[in-house]
Coordinates of C-alpha atoms in Angstrom, one line a residue:
Chain M
E21 CA -39.7 24.2 69.5
A22 CA -38.8 25.0 65.9
Q23 CA -38.9 21.8 63.9
V24 CA -39.7 19.8 60.8
T25 CA -41.9 16.7 61.5
Q26 CA -42.5 13.8 59.2
N27 CA -44.9 10.9 59.5
P28 CA -44.7 8.0 59.5
R29 CA -41.1 7.5 60.6
Y30 CA -41.2 3.9 59.3
L31 CA -43.4 2.3 56.7
I32 CA -43.5 -1.1 55.0
T33 CA -45.9 -1.4 52.1
V34 CA -46.6 -3.4 49.0
T35 CA -46.1 -2.5 45.3
G36 CA -49.0 -0.4 44.0
K37 CA -50.6 0.7 47.2
K38 CA -50.8 4.5 47.3
L39 CA -49.2 6.2 50.2
T40 CA -48.6 9.7 51.6
V41 CA -45.7 10.8 53.8
T42 CA -46.6 14.0 55.6
C43 CA -44.2 16.9 56.3
S44 CA -44.9 19.9 58.5
Q45 CA -42.8 22.8 59.7
N46 CA -43.6 25.4 62.4
M47 CA -41.1 28.0 61.4
N48 CA -43.2 29.9 58.8
H49 CA -40.6 28.8 56.1
E50 CA -41.4 29.6 52.5
Y51 CA -39.1 27.0 50.9
M52 CA -39.7 23.2 51.4
S53 CA -38.1 20.2 49.8
W54 CA -38.1 16.4 49.7
Y55 CA -35.0 14.3 49.4
R56 CA -34.2 10.6 49.3
Q57 CA -31.0 9.1 50.6
D58 CA -29.6 6.0 49.1
P59 CA -26.2 4.3 49.7
G60 CA -23.5 5.7 47.6
L61 CA -25.8 8.3 46.1
G62 CA -26.1 10.8 48.9
L63 CA -29.1 13.0 49.1
R64 CA -31.1 13.6 45.9
Q65 CA -33.8 16.1 45.6
I66 CA -37.2 14.8 44.6
Y67 CA -39.4 18.0 44.5
Y68 CA -39.3 21.4 46.0
S69 CA -41.6 24.3 46.7
M70 CA -40.7 28.0 46.8
N71 CA -44.0 29.0 48.4
V72 CA -47.7 28.0 48.6
E73 CA -49.0 26.6 45.3
V74 CA -45.5 26.8 43.7
T75 CA -43.8 23.4 43.3
D76 CA -41.1 22.1 40.9
K77 CA -39.2 19.0 40.0
G78 CA -35.9 18.1 41.5
D79 CA -33.4 15.6 40.3
V80 CA -35.5 12.4 40.7
P81 CA -39.2 13.3 40.5
E82 CA -40.4 10.2 38.7
G83 CA -43.0 8.3 40.6
Y84 CA -43.7 11.1 43.1
K85 CA -46.2 13.9 43.5
V86 CA -46.3 16.8 45.9
S87 CA -48.7 19.6 46.8
R88 CA -48.3 22.8 48.8
K89 CA -51.8 24.1 49.7
E90 CA -50.6 25.6 53.0
K91 CA -47.3 27.1 54.0
R92 CA -46.6 24.7 56.8
N93 CA -47.4 21.4 55.0
F94 CA -45.7 19.6 52.1
P95 CA -46.9 16.0 51.7
L96 CA -45.1 13.5 49.4
I97 CA -47.4 11.2 47.5
L98 CA -46.5 7.9 45.9
E99 CA -49.4 7.0 43.7
S100 CA -48.1 3.5 42.9
P101 CA -45.0 2.6 44.9
S102 CA -42.5 0.3 43.4
P103 CA -39.5 -1.5 45.1
N104 CA -37.0 1.0 43.6
Q105 CA -38.6 3.6 45.8
T106 CA -37.4 1.8 48.9
S107 CA -35.3 4.5 50.5
L108 CA -34.8 7.0 53.4
Y109 CA -36.8 10.1 52.8
F110 CA -36.1 13.6 54.3
C111 CA -38.3 16.7 54.2
A112 CA -36.5 20.0 54.6
S113 CA -37.4 23.7 54.9
S114 CA -35.7 27.0 54.9
L115 CA -36.8 30.6 55.5
S116 CA -36.7 31.5 51.9
W117 CA -34.6 30.8 48.8
S118 CA -32.0 33.5 48.5
R119 CA -28.3 34.1 49.0
S120 CA -28.9 34.8 52.7
Y121 CA -31.0 31.8 53.5
N122 CA -29.4 28.7 52.2
E123 CA -29.5 26.7 55.4
Q124 CA -32.1 24.0 55.3
F125 CA -33.6 22.4 58.4
F126 CA -34.3 18.7 58.0
G127 CA -36.9 16.4 59.4
P128 CA -35.9 13.1 61.1
G129 CA -36.5 11.0 58.1
T130 CA -39.0 8.3 56.9
R131 CA -37.7 4.8 56.2
L132 CA -39.9 3.4 53.4
T133 CA -39.8 -0.2 52.3
V134 CA -41.8 -1.3 49.2
L135 CA -42.2 -5.1 48.9
Chain A
D19 CA -23.9 13.1 36.4
Q20 CA -22.6 13.6 39.9
Q21 CA -21.8 17.3 40.2
V22 CA -20.7 17.1 43.8
K23 CA -18.4 14.2 44.7
Q24 CA -17.0 13.1 48.0
N25 CA -14.6 10.4 47.0
S26 CA -13.9 9.0 50.4
P27 CA -16.8 7.0 51.8
S28 CA -15.2 6.7 55.2
L29 CA -12.5 8.3 57.3
S30 CA -11.1 7.2 60.7
V31 CA -9.1 9.4 63.0
Q32 CA -7.9 9.4 66.5
E33 CA -9.4 11.7 69.1
G34 CA -7.5 15.0 69.3
R35 CA -6.1 14.8 65.8
I36 CA -7.3 16.7 62.7
S37 CA -10.1 15.3 60.5
I38 CA -10.0 16.5 56.8
L39 CA -13.1 15.8 54.7
N40 CA -12.9 16.5 51.0
C41 CA -15.4 17.5 48.3
D42 CA -15.0 18.2 44.6
Y43 CA -17.5 19.8 42.3
T44 CA -17.7 20.1 38.5
N45 CA -20.3 22.9 38.0
S46 CA -18.5 26.3 37.8
M47 CA -21.9 28.0 38.5
F48 CA -21.9 26.8 42.1
D49 CA -21.2 29.8 44.3
Y50 CA -22.3 28.7 47.8
F51 CA -21.2 25.6 49.6
L52 CA -22.4 24.0 52.8
W53 CA -21.5 21.1 55.0
Y54 CA -24.1 19.1 56.9
K55 CA -23.6 16.5 59.6
K56 CA -25.9 13.5 60.0
Y57 CA -26.2 11.1 63.0
P58 CA -28.0 7.8 62.6
A59 CA -31.8 8.0 62.8
E60 CA -31.7 11.8 62.6
G61 CA -32.0 14.3 59.8
P62 CA -28.9 16.2 58.5
T63 CA -28.1 19.3 60.5
F64 CA -26.3 22.4 59.0
L65 CA -22.7 22.7 60.1
I66 CA -20.9 25.5 58.2
S67 CA -21.0 27.2 54.9
I68 CA -18.8 29.3 52.6
S69 CA -19.5 31.7 49.8
S70 CA -17.4 31.7 46.6
I71 CA -16.1 35.2 47.4
K72 CA -14.2 33.7 50.3
D73 CA -11.6 31.0 50.5
K74 CA -11.9 30.2 54.2
N75 CA -14.6 30.2 56.9
E76 CA -14.1 29.3 60.5
D77 CA -16.6 28.3 63.3
G78 CA -14.9 27.0 66.4
R79 CA -13.3 23.7 65.7
F80 CA -14.6 23.6 62.1
T81 CA -13.0 25.4 59.2
V82 CA -14.0 25.1 55.5
F83 CA -11.6 25.9 52.8
L84 CA -12.6 26.6 49.2
N85 CA -10.2 26.4 46.2
K86 CA -12.2 27.7 43.3
S87 CA -9.6 27.0 40.7
A88 CA -9.4 23.4 41.7
K89 CA -13.2 23.2 42.3
H90 CA -12.4 21.7 45.6
L91 CA -13.5 22.3 49.2
S92 CA -12.5 20.7 52.4
L93 CA -13.8 20.6 56.0
H94 CA -11.2 20.6 58.8
I95 CA -12.2 19.5 62.3
V96 CA -9.6 20.3 65.0
P97 CA -9.4 18.7 67.4
S98 CA -11.6 15.8 66.5
Q99 CA -13.8 14.4 69.2
P100 CA -15.7 11.1 69.4
G101 CA -19.0 13.1 69.2
D102 CA -18.0 14.2 65.7
S103 CA -18.5 10.7 64.5
A104 CA -21.2 11.0 61.9
V105 CA -21.8 11.2 58.1
Y106 CA -20.8 14.5 56.6
F107 CA -22.4 15.8 53.4
C108 CA -21.1 18.6 51.3
A109 CA -23.7 20.5 49.2
A110 CA -23.5 23.3 46.6
K111 CA -25.9 25.9 45.2
E112 CA -25.8 27.8 41.9
T113 CA -26.0 31.6 41.7
S114 CA -29.5 31.6 40.4
G115 CA -30.4 28.1 41.3
S116 CA -33.3 27.0 43.4
R117 CA -31.9 23.9 45.0
L118 CA -28.9 22.3 46.7
T119 CA -26.9 19.5 45.2
F120 CA -25.4 17.1 47.7
G121 CA -22.4 14.8 47.6
E122 CA -22.5 11.1 48.5
G123 CA -21.4 11.7 52.1
T124 CA -18.3 10.6 54.2
Q125 CA -18.6 8.5 57.3
L126 CA -16.2 10.0 59.9
T127 CA -15.3 7.8 62.9
V128 CA -13.3 9.4 65.7
N129 CA -11.7 6.8 67.9
P130 CA -11.1 7.6 71.6

């Protein structure tokens, strides 16, 4: 089954404790992206990757890191989480980034709480 | 700077009637627009899209209208069904851009 998976689905942590949220897709997609969803703000892009070893900042990259060493995986790293990073996070992927392939497939989300 | 705005946080309609969800944008470089639907505890799923060279696109019960001069798009759902109850996000992409910009979302509730 074609899908985007994220782990963990739920995480409660404390300020300053490094964490990684994994994202994996099995569709051989080139483009991958991370979003956070907050009430009243919709979905805001954190980082994106056009292909392996190619990443770039989105609208709200502060406090986050990413890497794209393999095509299928795009982990989101919070080196020192803070309470303002409490949010619902989505990973997404699409075949490529062109006029023809704008549809992004989303993972089920990761609910992160930073105390 | 919210370049894509959905001014109605919520909308409630009766089953069988039309649902109209609205979206406004400010960036004149946007040339492709998408609607996503999101159920609780799930990721958003793609619903329908429209290119700026068109002013209308239909897919079954769903129709998206684009008014470029007004920088406005709308999603019509006819007839509305209880299973359509979800949060709907509109999103936009620039001609040479590398990412989607999303609106805040509208919670649609279709009452039986």
